[in-house]
């Protein structure tokens, strides 16, 4: 069975960093599609100028991988409905779809993380965009994406101590809630 991994979370949640370890070493997935990395490849000194083109290329690439029947992963904030039909199509094609969501407890922490990334030479996201995406990501996680994924897990990635599992389940059902307070906070965005 083909595997699709969705690496999701708000801006600054640590999606890319986690992906470079988790995907090849733990999940044995070696095809990772990331619009930020595509933009950096198109224009290393000004990747922000290539964001729209990188988004188009990312969508083309994940559609090609789906048609080829390859195992792959892609990164997203889940702040839009863009991938809902794509996930449904993948499942119709026999893919096992896993959603790995990296959570931060507030948009303020996301803003701080992005500012730190920029100070280290990374790409910037305007604070109003971070706030808007944070809230829509939280809503879409529980309302749109958890119900259509074969497996889902939410990790707290807010501390330097590493990720901690908050909850996990399958096909919209909860199997276990490890951190009830964090999970309730996530549900409060519904």
Short mmCIF file of N, CA and C in Angstrom, two decimals:
data_model
loop_
_atom_site.label_atom_id
_atom_site.label_comp_id
_atom_site.label_asym_id
_atom_site.label_seq_id
_atom_site.Cartn_x
_atom_site.Cartn_y
_atom_site.Cartn_z
N UNK A 1 0.84 -1.18 0.00
CA UNK A 1 0.00 0.00 0.00
C UNK A 1 0.89 1.25 0.00
N UNK A 2 0.56 2.19 -0.88
CA UNK A 2 1.33 3.43 -0.94
C UNK A 2 1.04 4.29 0.29
N UNK A 3 2.03 5.10 0.65
CA UNK A 3 1.91 5.93 1.85
C UNK A 3 2.07 7.40 1.49
N UNK A 4 1.19 8.21 2.06
CA UNK A 4 1.27 9.66 1.95
C UNK A 4 1.34 10.21 3.37
N UNK A 5 2.35 11.03 3.62
CA UNK A 5 2.52 11.68 4.92
C UNK A 5 2.30 13.17 4.75
N UNK A 6 1.40 13.71 5.55
CA UNK A 6 1.18 15.15 5.56
C UNK A 6 1.85 15.69 6.82
N UNK A 7 2.85 16.53 6.63
CA UNK A 7 3.57 17.14 7.74
C UNK A 7 2.98 18.54 7.90
N UNK A 8 2.28 18.76 9.00
CA UNK A 8 1.50 19.98 9.13
C UNK A 8 1.76 20.68 10.46
N UNK A 9 1.35 21.93 10.49
CA UNK A 9 1.47 22.75 11.69
C UNK A 9 1.57 24.21 11.29
N UNK A 10 1.43 25.08 12.25
CA UNK A 10 1.50 26.51 11.97
C UNK A 10 2.91 26.91 11.54
N UNK A 11 3.06 28.12 11.06
CA UNK A 11 4.38 28.64 10.73
C UNK A 11 5.25 28.62 11.98
N UNK A 12 6.49 28.16 11.85
CA UNK A 12 7.40 28.14 12.98
C UNK A 12 7.26 26.95 13.91
N UNK A 13 6.41 25.99 13.55
CA UNK A 13 6.17 24.85 14.44
C UNK A 13 7.27 23.80 14.40
N UNK A 14 8.19 23.91 13.46
CA UNK A 14 9.27 22.93 13.37
C UNK A 14 9.01 21.80 12.40
N UNK A 15 8.12 22.02 11.45
CA UNK A 15 7.75 20.96 10.49
C UNK A 15 8.94 20.48 9.67
N UNK A 16 9.66 21.42 9.09
CA UNK A 16 10.77 21.05 8.21
C UNK A 16 11.87 20.36 9.00
N UNK A 17 12.22 20.92 10.14
CA UNK A 17 13.27 20.33 10.98
C UNK A 17 12.91 18.90 11.35
N UNK A 18 11.68 18.69 11.80
CA UNK A 18 11.25 17.34 12.18
C UNK A 18 11.24 16.40 10.97
N UNK A 19 10.85 16.93 9.82
CA UNK A 19 10.76 16.10 8.62
C UNK A 19 12.09 15.51 8.20
N UNK A 20 13.16 16.29 8.34
CA UNK A 20 14.46 15.81 7.89
C UNK A 20 14.98 14.64 8.72
N UNK A 21 14.46 14.47 9.90
CA UNK A 21 14.83 13.30 10.71
C UNK A 21 13.77 12.22 10.61
N UNK A 22 12.53 12.63 10.85
CA UNK A 22 11.43 11.68 10.96
C UNK A 22 11.16 10.92 9.66
N UNK A 23 11.11 11.63 8.55
CA UNK A 23 10.73 10.97 7.30
C UNK A 23 11.72 9.90 6.85
N UNK A 24 13.00 10.21 6.67
CA UNK A 24 13.89 9.15 6.18
C UNK A 24 14.25 8.10 7.22
N UNK A 25 14.43 8.51 8.46
CA UNK A 25 14.94 7.58 9.48
C UNK A 25 13.85 6.74 10.13
N UNK A 26 12.71 7.34 10.42
CA UNK A 26 11.65 6.60 11.13
C UNK A 26 10.58 6.05 10.20
N UNK A 27 10.24 6.81 9.16
CA UNK A 27 9.15 6.40 8.28
C UNK A 27 9.63 5.86 6.94
N UNK A 28 10.93 5.91 6.70
CA UNK A 28 11.54 5.40 5.46
C UNK A 28 10.92 6.02 4.21
N UNK A 29 10.60 7.30 4.34
CA UNK A 29 10.05 8.07 3.22
C UNK A 29 11.14 9.02 2.74
N UNK A 30 11.49 8.92 1.47
CA UNK A 30 12.60 9.71 0.94
C UNK A 30 12.17 10.75 -0.09
N UNK A 31 10.89 10.95 -0.24
CA UNK A 31 10.38 11.97 -1.17
C UNK A 31 9.59 12.98 -0.35
N UNK A 32 10.16 14.17 -0.16
CA UNK A 32 9.56 15.22 0.67
C UNK A 32 9.40 16.48 -0.17
N UNK A 33 8.16 16.94 -0.33
CA UNK A 33 7.88 18.11 -1.15
C UNK A 33 7.51 19.27 -0.23
N UNK A 34 8.28 20.35 -0.37
CA UNK A 34 8.16 21.48 0.54
C UNK A 34 8.29 22.76 -0.28
N UNK A 35 7.24 23.58 -0.31
CA UNK A 35 7.24 24.81 -1.12
C UNK A 35 8.36 25.76 -0.71
N UNK A 36 8.68 25.84 0.58
CA UNK A 36 9.76 26.74 1.02
C UNK A 36 11.10 26.30 0.45
N UNK A 37 11.34 24.99 0.43
CA UNK A 37 12.59 24.48 -0.12
C UNK A 37 12.64 24.68 -1.64
N UNK A 38 11.49 24.55 -2.30
CA UNK A 38 11.44 24.79 -3.74
C UNK A 38 11.76 26.26 -4.03
N UNK A 39 11.17 27.18 -3.25
CA UNK A 39 11.43 28.61 -3.44
C UNK A 39 12.91 28.92 -3.24
N UNK A 40 13.51 28.31 -2.23
CA UNK A 40 14.94 28.52 -1.96
C UNK A 40 15.79 27.99 -3.13
N UNK A 41 15.35 26.92 -3.75
CA UNK A 41 16.06 26.39 -4.91
C UNK A 41 15.93 27.30 -6.13
N UNK A 42 14.77 27.94 -6.28
CA UNK A 42 14.56 28.84 -7.41
C UNK A 42 15.30 30.16 -7.26
N UNK A 43 15.36 30.66 -6.02
CA UNK A 43 16.01 31.95 -5.78
C UNK A 43 16.63 31.94 -4.38
N UNK A 44 17.84 31.42 -4.26
CA UNK A 44 18.46 31.25 -2.94
C UNK A 44 18.60 32.54 -2.13
N UNK A 45 18.76 33.68 -2.81
CA UNK A 45 18.96 34.94 -2.09
C UNK A 45 17.67 35.70 -1.85
N UNK A 46 16.59 35.30 -2.51
CA UNK A 46 15.30 35.97 -2.32
C UNK A 46 14.17 34.97 -2.51
N UNK A 47 14.10 33.94 -1.66
CA UNK A 47 13.08 32.91 -1.85
C UNK A 47 11.64 33.43 -1.72
N UNK A 48 11.44 34.50 -0.92
CA UNK A 48 10.09 35.04 -0.77
C UNK A 48 9.51 35.47 -2.12
N UNK A 49 10.35 35.92 -3.03
CA UNK A 49 9.89 36.38 -4.34
C UNK A 49 9.37 35.23 -5.20
N UNK A 50 9.68 34.01 -4.82
CA UNK A 50 9.29 32.84 -5.60
C UNK A 50 8.19 32.01 -4.94
N UNK A 51 7.56 32.55 -3.90
CA UNK A 51 6.58 31.77 -3.13
C UNK A 51 5.42 31.25 -3.99
N UNK A 52 4.87 32.09 -4.84
CA UNK A 52 3.72 31.66 -5.65
C UNK A 52 4.14 30.59 -6.66
N UNK A 53 5.24 30.82 -7.34
CA UNK A 53 5.74 29.82 -8.30
C UNK A 53 6.08 28.51 -7.60
N UNK A 54 6.69 28.61 -6.41
CA UNK A 54 7.03 27.40 -5.65
C UNK A 54 5.78 26.63 -5.25
N UNK A 55 4.72 27.35 -4.89
CA UNK A 55 3.45 26.70 -4.56
C UNK A 55 2.88 25.94 -5.75
N UNK A 56 2.97 26.56 -6.93
CA UNK A 56 2.50 25.88 -8.15
C UNK A 56 3.31 24.62 -8.44
N UNK A 57 4.62 24.75 -8.32
CA UNK A 57 5.50 23.60 -8.57
C UNK A 57 5.25 22.48 -7.55
N UNK A 58 5.00 22.87 -6.31
CA UNK A 58 4.72 21.86 -5.28
C UNK A 58 3.45 21.08 -5.63
N UNK A 59 2.38 21.81 -5.99
CA UNK A 59 1.13 21.13 -6.35
C UNK A 59 1.32 20.20 -7.55
N UNK A 60 2.08 20.66 -8.53
CA UNK A 60 2.35 19.81 -9.70
C UNK A 60 3.11 18.56 -9.28
N UNK A 61 4.11 18.74 -8.42
CA UNK A 61 4.94 17.60 -8.00
C UNK A 61 4.13 16.58 -7.21
N UNK A 62 3.31 17.04 -6.25
CA UNK A 62 2.56 16.05 -5.45
C UNK A 62 1.52 15.34 -6.31
N UNK A 63 0.96 16.03 -7.29
CA UNK A 63 0.02 15.37 -8.20
C UNK A 63 0.74 14.33 -9.06
N UNK A 64 1.94 14.66 -9.52
CA UNK A 64 2.73 13.69 -10.30
C UNK A 64 3.06 12.46 -9.45
N UNK A 65 3.49 12.68 -8.21
CA UNK A 65 3.84 11.56 -7.33
C UNK A 65 2.63 10.68 -7.05
N UNK A 66 1.47 11.31 -6.89
CA UNK A 66 0.24 10.56 -6.66
C UNK A 66 -0.08 9.69 -7.88
N UNK A 67 0.03 10.25 -9.07
CA UNK A 67 -0.25 9.49 -10.29
C UNK A 67 0.75 8.36 -10.49
N UNK A 68 2.00 8.57 -10.08
CA UNK A 68 3.04 7.53 -10.20
C UNK A 68 2.85 6.41 -9.17
N UNK A 69 2.08 6.68 -8.11
CA UNK A 69 1.91 5.70 -7.04
C UNK A 69 3.10 5.64 -6.09
N UNK A 70 3.84 6.73 -5.99
CA UNK A 70 5.02 6.79 -5.12
C UNK A 70 4.63 7.09 -3.68
N UNK A 71 5.44 6.61 -2.74
CA UNK A 71 5.33 7.05 -1.35
C UNK A 71 5.93 8.45 -1.28
N UNK A 72 5.28 9.37 -0.57
CA UNK A 72 5.83 10.71 -0.45
C UNK A 72 5.21 11.46 0.72
N UNK A 73 5.83 12.59 1.02
CA UNK A 73 5.34 13.48 2.08
C UNK A 73 5.34 14.89 1.54
N UNK A 74 4.46 15.71 2.09
CA UNK A 74 4.51 17.13 1.79
C UNK A 74 4.20 17.91 3.05
N UNK A 75 4.63 19.17 3.02
CA UNK A 75 4.48 20.04 4.18
C UNK A 75 3.43 21.10 3.91
N UNK A 76 2.64 21.42 4.95
CA UNK A 76 1.59 22.42 4.82
C UNK A 76 1.23 22.98 6.19
N UNK A 77 0.66 24.18 6.19
CA UNK A 77 0.13 24.73 7.44
C UNK A 77 -1.31 24.26 7.68
N UNK A 78 -1.94 23.67 6.69
CA UNK A 78 -3.37 23.29 6.73
C UNK A 78 -4.27 24.50 6.91
N UNK A 79 -3.79 25.69 6.54
CA UNK A 79 -4.58 26.90 6.76
C UNK A 79 -5.66 27.10 5.70
N UNK A 80 -5.67 26.26 4.67
CA UNK A 80 -6.72 26.33 3.65
C UNK A 80 -7.27 24.92 3.41
N UNK A 81 -8.30 24.87 2.58
CA UNK A 81 -8.92 23.59 2.21
C UNK A 81 -8.21 22.95 1.01
N UNK A 82 -7.14 23.55 0.55
CA UNK A 82 -6.45 23.15 -0.68
C UNK A 82 -6.24 21.65 -0.80
N UNK A 83 -5.87 21.00 0.27
CA UNK A 83 -5.47 19.59 0.18
C UNK A 83 -6.59 18.61 0.52
N UNK A 84 -7.77 19.09 0.86
CA UNK A 84 -8.86 18.19 1.23
C UNK A 84 -9.21 17.22 0.10
N UNK A 85 -9.46 17.74 -1.09
CA UNK A 85 -9.80 16.88 -2.24
C UNK A 85 -8.61 16.00 -2.63
N UNK A 86 -7.40 16.54 -2.48
CA UNK A 86 -6.20 15.77 -2.81
C UNK A 86 -6.10 14.54 -1.90
N UNK A 87 -6.35 14.73 -0.61
CA UNK A 87 -6.30 13.61 0.34
C UNK A 87 -7.38 12.58 -0.01
N UNK A 88 -8.57 13.05 -0.31
CA UNK A 88 -9.64 12.13 -0.68
C UNK A 88 -9.26 11.35 -1.94
N UNK A 89 -8.65 12.02 -2.91
CA UNK A 89 -8.22 11.35 -4.14
C UNK A 89 -7.14 10.32 -3.85
N UNK A 90 -6.21 10.67 -2.98
CA UNK A 90 -5.14 9.72 -2.61
C UNK A 90 -5.74 8.47 -1.97
N UNK A 91 -6.69 8.66 -1.09
CA UNK A 91 -7.31 7.50 -0.44
C UNK A 91 -8.06 6.64 -1.46
N UNK A 92 -8.73 7.29 -2.42
CA UNK A 92 -9.42 6.53 -3.48
C UNK A 92 -8.43 5.70 -4.30
N UNK A 93 -7.20 6.19 -4.44
CA UNK A 93 -6.16 5.48 -5.19
C UNK A 93 -5.47 4.41 -4.34
N UNK A 94 -5.92 4.23 -3.10
CA UNK A 94 -5.36 3.19 -2.26
C UNK A 94 -4.25 3.63 -1.33
N UNK A 95 -4.01 4.92 -1.24
CA UNK A 95 -2.97 5.42 -0.33
C UNK A 95 -3.44 5.32 1.12
N UNK A 96 -2.49 5.04 2.01
CA UNK A 96 -2.70 5.16 3.45
C UNK A 96 -2.17 6.54 3.81
N UNK A 97 -3.07 7.41 4.27
CA UNK A 97 -2.73 8.81 4.52
C UNK A 97 -2.53 9.04 6.02
N UNK A 98 -1.33 9.49 6.36
CA UNK A 98 -0.99 9.81 7.76
C UNK A 98 -0.76 11.30 7.89
N UNK A 99 -1.39 11.89 8.90
CA UNK A 99 -1.24 13.31 9.19
C UNK A 99 -0.43 13.46 10.48
N UNK A 100 0.70 14.13 10.39
CA UNK A 100 1.55 14.41 11.55
C UNK A 100 1.51 15.91 11.77
N UNK A 101 0.86 16.33 12.85
CA UNK A 101 0.65 17.76 13.10
C UNK A 101 1.53 18.21 14.25
N UNK A 102 2.35 19.24 13.99
CA UNK A 102 3.24 19.81 15.01
C UNK A 102 2.59 21.08 15.55
N UNK A 103 2.27 21.06 16.83
CA UNK A 103 1.47 22.10 17.47
C UNK A 103 2.32 23.02 18.32
N UNK A 104 1.97 24.29 18.29
CA UNK A 104 2.48 25.27 19.24
C UNK A 104 1.28 25.84 19.97
N UNK A 105 1.40 26.15 21.27
CA UNK A 105 0.23 26.56 22.04
C UNK A 105 -0.32 27.95 21.74
N UNK A 106 0.41 28.79 20.98
CA UNK A 106 -0.10 30.13 20.72
C UNK A 106 0.50 30.70 19.44
N UNK A 107 -0.23 31.63 18.81
CA UNK A 107 0.36 32.31 17.65
C UNK A 107 1.57 33.15 18.05
N UNK A 108 1.61 33.61 19.30
CA UNK A 108 2.76 34.39 19.77
C UNK A 108 4.04 33.57 19.72
N UNK A 109 3.96 32.31 20.13
CA UNK A 109 5.15 31.47 20.05
C UNK A 109 5.54 31.23 18.59
N UNK A 110 4.56 31.09 17.72
CA UNK A 110 4.85 30.93 16.29
C UNK A 110 5.57 32.17 15.75
N UNK A 111 5.11 33.35 16.15
CA UNK A 111 5.74 34.61 15.72
C UNK A 111 7.18 34.67 16.22
N UNK A 112 7.40 34.29 17.47
CA UNK A 112 8.76 34.28 18.04
C UNK A 112 9.66 33.31 17.27
N UNK A 113 9.14 32.14 16.96
CA UNK A 113 9.93 31.14 16.23
C UNK A 113 10.31 31.63 14.84
N UNK A 114 9.36 32.26 14.16
CA UNK A 114 9.64 32.77 12.81
C UNK A 114 10.68 33.89 12.90
N UNK A 115 10.57 34.77 13.90
CA UNK A 115 11.56 35.84 14.08
C UNK A 115 12.95 35.26 14.30
N UNK A 116 13.03 34.20 15.09
CA UNK A 116 14.33 33.56 15.33
C UNK A 116 14.87 32.96 14.03
N UNK A 117 13.98 32.32 13.27
CA UNK A 117 14.39 31.73 11.98
C UNK A 117 14.95 32.82 11.05
N UNK A 118 14.28 33.98 11.01
CA UNK A 118 14.73 35.08 10.16
C UNK A 118 16.10 35.57 10.62
N UNK A 119 16.31 35.65 11.94
CA UNK A 119 17.61 36.11 12.45
C UNK A 119 18.75 35.16 12.08
N UNK A 120 18.38 33.91 11.77
CA UNK A 120 19.38 32.91 11.36
C UNK A 120 19.46 32.76 9.84
N UNK A 121 18.78 33.67 9.13
CA UNK A 121 18.85 33.66 7.67
C UNK A 121 17.69 32.97 6.98
N UNK A 122 16.68 32.55 7.74
CA UNK A 122 15.52 31.88 7.16
C UNK A 122 14.49 32.85 6.62
N UNK A 123 13.43 32.30 6.05
CA UNK A 123 12.41 33.15 5.42
C UNK A 123 11.43 33.71 6.44
N UNK A 124 10.90 34.87 6.12
CA UNK A 124 9.98 35.59 6.99
C UNK A 124 8.53 35.35 6.57
N UNK A 125 7.64 35.49 7.54
CA UNK A 125 6.20 35.47 7.30
C UNK A 125 5.65 36.66 8.10
N UNK A 126 4.83 37.53 7.51
CA UNK A 126 4.26 38.66 8.26
C UNK A 126 3.45 38.17 9.47
N UNK A 127 3.51 38.93 10.57
CA UNK A 127 2.84 38.49 11.81
C UNK A 127 1.33 38.32 11.63
N UNK A 128 0.69 39.21 10.85
CA UNK A 128 -0.76 39.06 10.66
C UNK A 128 -1.07 37.77 9.90
N UNK A 129 -0.19 37.37 8.99
CA UNK A 129 -0.37 36.10 8.26
C UNK A 129 -0.18 34.91 9.19
N UNK A 130 0.80 34.99 10.08
CA UNK A 130 1.03 33.91 11.05
C UNK A 130 -0.21 33.73 11.92
N UNK A 131 -0.75 34.84 12.44
CA UNK A 131 -1.95 34.76 13.30
C UNK A 131 -3.13 34.16 12.54
N UNK A 132 -3.38 34.64 11.33
CA UNK A 132 -4.51 34.15 10.54
C UNK A 132 -4.36 32.66 10.24
N UNK A 133 -3.16 32.27 9.80
CA UNK A 133 -2.92 30.86 9.48
C UNK A 133 -3.01 29.98 10.72
N UNK A 134 -2.56 30.47 11.86
CA UNK A 134 -2.60 29.68 13.09
C UNK A 134 -4.04 29.27 13.38
N UNK A 135 -4.94 30.26 13.40
CA UNK A 135 -6.34 29.96 13.74
C UNK A 135 -7.00 29.07 12.69
N UNK A 136 -6.80 29.36 11.42
CA UNK A 136 -7.44 28.53 10.40
C UNK A 136 -6.84 27.12 10.37
N UNK A 137 -5.56 27.01 10.65
CA UNK A 137 -4.92 25.69 10.72
C UNK A 137 -5.54 24.84 11.83
N UNK A 138 -5.75 25.45 12.98
CA UNK A 138 -6.33 24.71 14.10
C UNK A 138 -7.75 24.24 13.77
N UNK A 139 -8.54 25.13 13.17
CA UNK A 139 -9.91 24.75 12.79
C UNK A 139 -9.91 23.65 11.74
N UNK A 140 -9.09 23.82 10.70
CA UNK A 140 -9.07 22.84 9.61
C UNK A 140 -8.53 21.48 10.07
N UNK A 141 -7.60 21.50 11.00
CA UNK A 141 -7.06 20.24 11.53
C UNK A 141 -8.19 19.35 12.02
N UNK A 142 -9.02 19.88 12.91
CA UNK A 142 -10.05 19.05 13.53
C UNK A 142 -11.30 18.88 12.67
N UNK A 143 -11.66 19.89 11.90
CA UNK A 143 -12.90 19.84 11.12
C UNK A 143 -12.74 19.15 9.76
N UNK A 144 -11.61 19.40 9.09
CA UNK A 144 -11.46 18.89 7.72
C UNK A 144 -10.53 17.71 7.59
N UNK A 145 -9.36 17.79 8.22
CA UNK A 145 -8.30 16.83 7.89
C UNK A 145 -8.28 15.58 8.78
N UNK A 146 -8.48 15.72 10.08
CA UNK A 146 -8.51 14.52 10.93
C UNK A 146 -9.58 13.53 10.45
N UNK A 147 -10.79 14.00 10.09
CA UNK A 147 -11.81 13.03 9.65
C UNK A 147 -11.48 12.25 8.38
N UNK A 148 -10.57 12.76 7.54
CA UNK A 148 -10.33 12.07 6.26
C UNK A 148 -8.99 11.34 6.20
N UNK A 149 -8.22 11.39 7.27
CA UNK A 149 -6.91 10.71 7.26
C UNK A 149 -7.01 9.34 7.93
N UNK A 150 -6.28 8.37 7.39
CA UNK A 150 -6.29 7.02 7.94
C UNK A 150 -5.67 6.98 9.33
N UNK A 151 -4.66 7.81 9.54
CA UNK A 151 -3.99 7.90 10.84
C UNK A 151 -3.63 9.36 11.06
N UNK A 152 -3.75 9.81 12.29
CA UNK A 152 -3.35 11.18 12.62
C UNK A 152 -2.71 11.19 14.00
N UNK A 153 -1.78 12.11 14.17
CA UNK A 153 -1.13 12.30 15.46
C UNK A 153 -0.81 13.78 15.60
N UNK A 154 -1.00 14.29 16.80
CA UNK A 154 -0.67 15.69 17.10
C UNK A 154 0.45 15.68 18.13
N UNK A 155 1.52 16.42 17.80
CA UNK A 155 2.67 16.54 18.69
C UNK A 155 2.78 17.97 19.21
N UNK A 156 3.13 18.10 20.48
CA UNK A 156 3.50 19.39 21.05
C UNK A 156 4.98 19.59 20.75
N UNK A 157 5.29 20.62 20.00
CA UNK A 157 6.68 20.90 19.63
C UNK A 157 7.10 22.27 20.18
N UNK A 158 6.58 22.62 21.37
CA UNK A 158 6.78 23.96 21.91
C UNK A 158 8.02 24.11 22.78
N UNK A 159 8.67 23.02 23.13
CA UNK A 159 9.83 23.13 24.02
C UNK A 159 11.08 22.57 23.35
N UNK A 160 12.21 22.92 23.91
CA UNK A 160 13.50 22.43 23.39
C UNK A 160 13.72 20.96 23.75
N UNK A 161 12.87 20.41 24.59
CA UNK A 161 13.01 19.02 25.03
C UNK A 161 12.56 18.01 23.98
N UNK A 162 12.06 18.49 22.87
CA UNK A 162 11.61 17.59 21.81
C UNK A 162 10.11 17.45 21.77
N UNK A 163 9.63 16.72 20.78
CA UNK A 163 8.19 16.59 20.59
C UNK A 163 7.59 15.64 21.63
N UNK A 164 6.36 15.98 22.02
CA UNK A 164 5.59 15.13 22.94
C UNK A 164 4.23 14.88 22.31
N UNK A 165 3.81 13.65 22.32
CA UNK A 165 2.53 13.29 21.72
C UNK A 165 1.39 13.88 22.56
N UNK A 166 0.43 14.51 21.88
CA UNK A 166 -0.77 15.05 22.53
C UNK A 166 -1.92 14.06 22.39
N UNK A 167 -2.16 13.62 21.15
CA UNK A 167 -3.27 12.69 20.88
C UNK A 167 -3.03 12.03 19.53
N UNK A 168 -3.68 10.89 19.34
CA UNK A 168 -3.61 10.22 18.04
C UNK A 168 -4.85 9.39 17.83
N UNK A 169 -5.07 9.03 16.57
CA UNK A 169 -6.24 8.23 16.25
C UNK A 169 -6.25 7.85 14.79
N UNK A 170 -7.41 7.38 14.34
CA UNK A 170 -7.53 6.98 12.94
C UNK A 170 -8.93 7.28 12.43
N UNK A 171 -8.99 7.69 11.18
CA UNK A 171 -10.25 7.98 10.49
C UNK A 171 -11.22 8.78 11.36
N UNK A 172 -10.72 9.84 11.94
CA UNK A 172 -11.56 10.73 12.73
C UNK A 172 -11.81 10.28 14.15
N UNK A 173 -11.44 9.07 14.48
CA UNK A 173 -11.65 8.55 15.83
C UNK A 173 -10.42 8.78 16.69
N UNK A 174 -10.65 9.10 17.95
CA UNK A 174 -9.55 9.28 18.89
C UNK A 174 -9.18 7.93 19.48
N UNK A 175 -7.90 7.57 19.41
CA UNK A 175 -7.43 6.33 20.05
C UNK A 175 -6.94 6.63 21.46
N UNK A 176 -6.19 7.74 21.60
CA UNK A 176 -5.68 8.09 22.92
C UNK A 176 -5.38 9.58 22.98
N UNK A 177 -5.74 10.19 24.10
CA UNK A 177 -5.36 11.57 24.40
C UNK A 177 -4.34 11.50 25.51
N UNK A 178 -3.12 11.91 25.23
CA UNK A 178 -2.03 11.85 26.19
C UNK A 178 -1.98 13.12 27.03
N UNK A 179 -2.26 14.27 26.41
CA UNK A 179 -2.24 15.56 27.09
C UNK A 179 -3.61 16.22 26.90
N UNK A 180 -4.49 16.00 27.88
CA UNK A 180 -5.88 16.46 27.77
C UNK A 180 -5.99 17.98 27.70
N UNK A 181 -5.17 18.70 28.45
CA UNK A 181 -5.24 20.17 28.43
C UNK A 181 -4.89 20.72 27.05
N UNK A 182 -3.82 20.23 26.47
CA UNK A 182 -3.42 20.69 25.14
C UNK A 182 -4.49 20.32 24.11
N UNK A 183 -5.03 19.11 24.21
CA UNK A 183 -6.03 18.68 23.24
C UNK A 183 -7.29 19.53 23.34
N UNK A 184 -7.70 19.88 24.55
CA UNK A 184 -8.87 20.75 24.72
C UNK A 184 -8.62 22.13 24.11
N UNK A 185 -7.40 22.62 24.26
CA UNK A 185 -7.06 23.92 23.66
C UNK A 185 -7.17 23.84 22.13
N UNK A 186 -6.71 22.75 21.56
CA UNK A 186 -6.81 22.55 20.12
C UNK A 186 -8.28 22.52 19.68
N UNK A 187 -9.10 21.80 20.43
CA UNK A 187 -10.52 21.69 20.09
C UNK A 187 -11.26 23.01 20.25
N UNK A 188 -10.73 23.92 21.07
CA UNK A 188 -11.41 25.20 21.31
C UNK A 188 -11.47 26.06 20.05
N UNK A 189 -10.72 25.73 19.02
CA UNK A 189 -10.74 26.50 17.78
C UNK A 189 -11.85 26.06 16.83
N UNK A 190 -12.56 24.98 17.16
CA UNK A 190 -13.64 24.50 16.28
C UNK A 190 -14.69 25.52 16.16
#
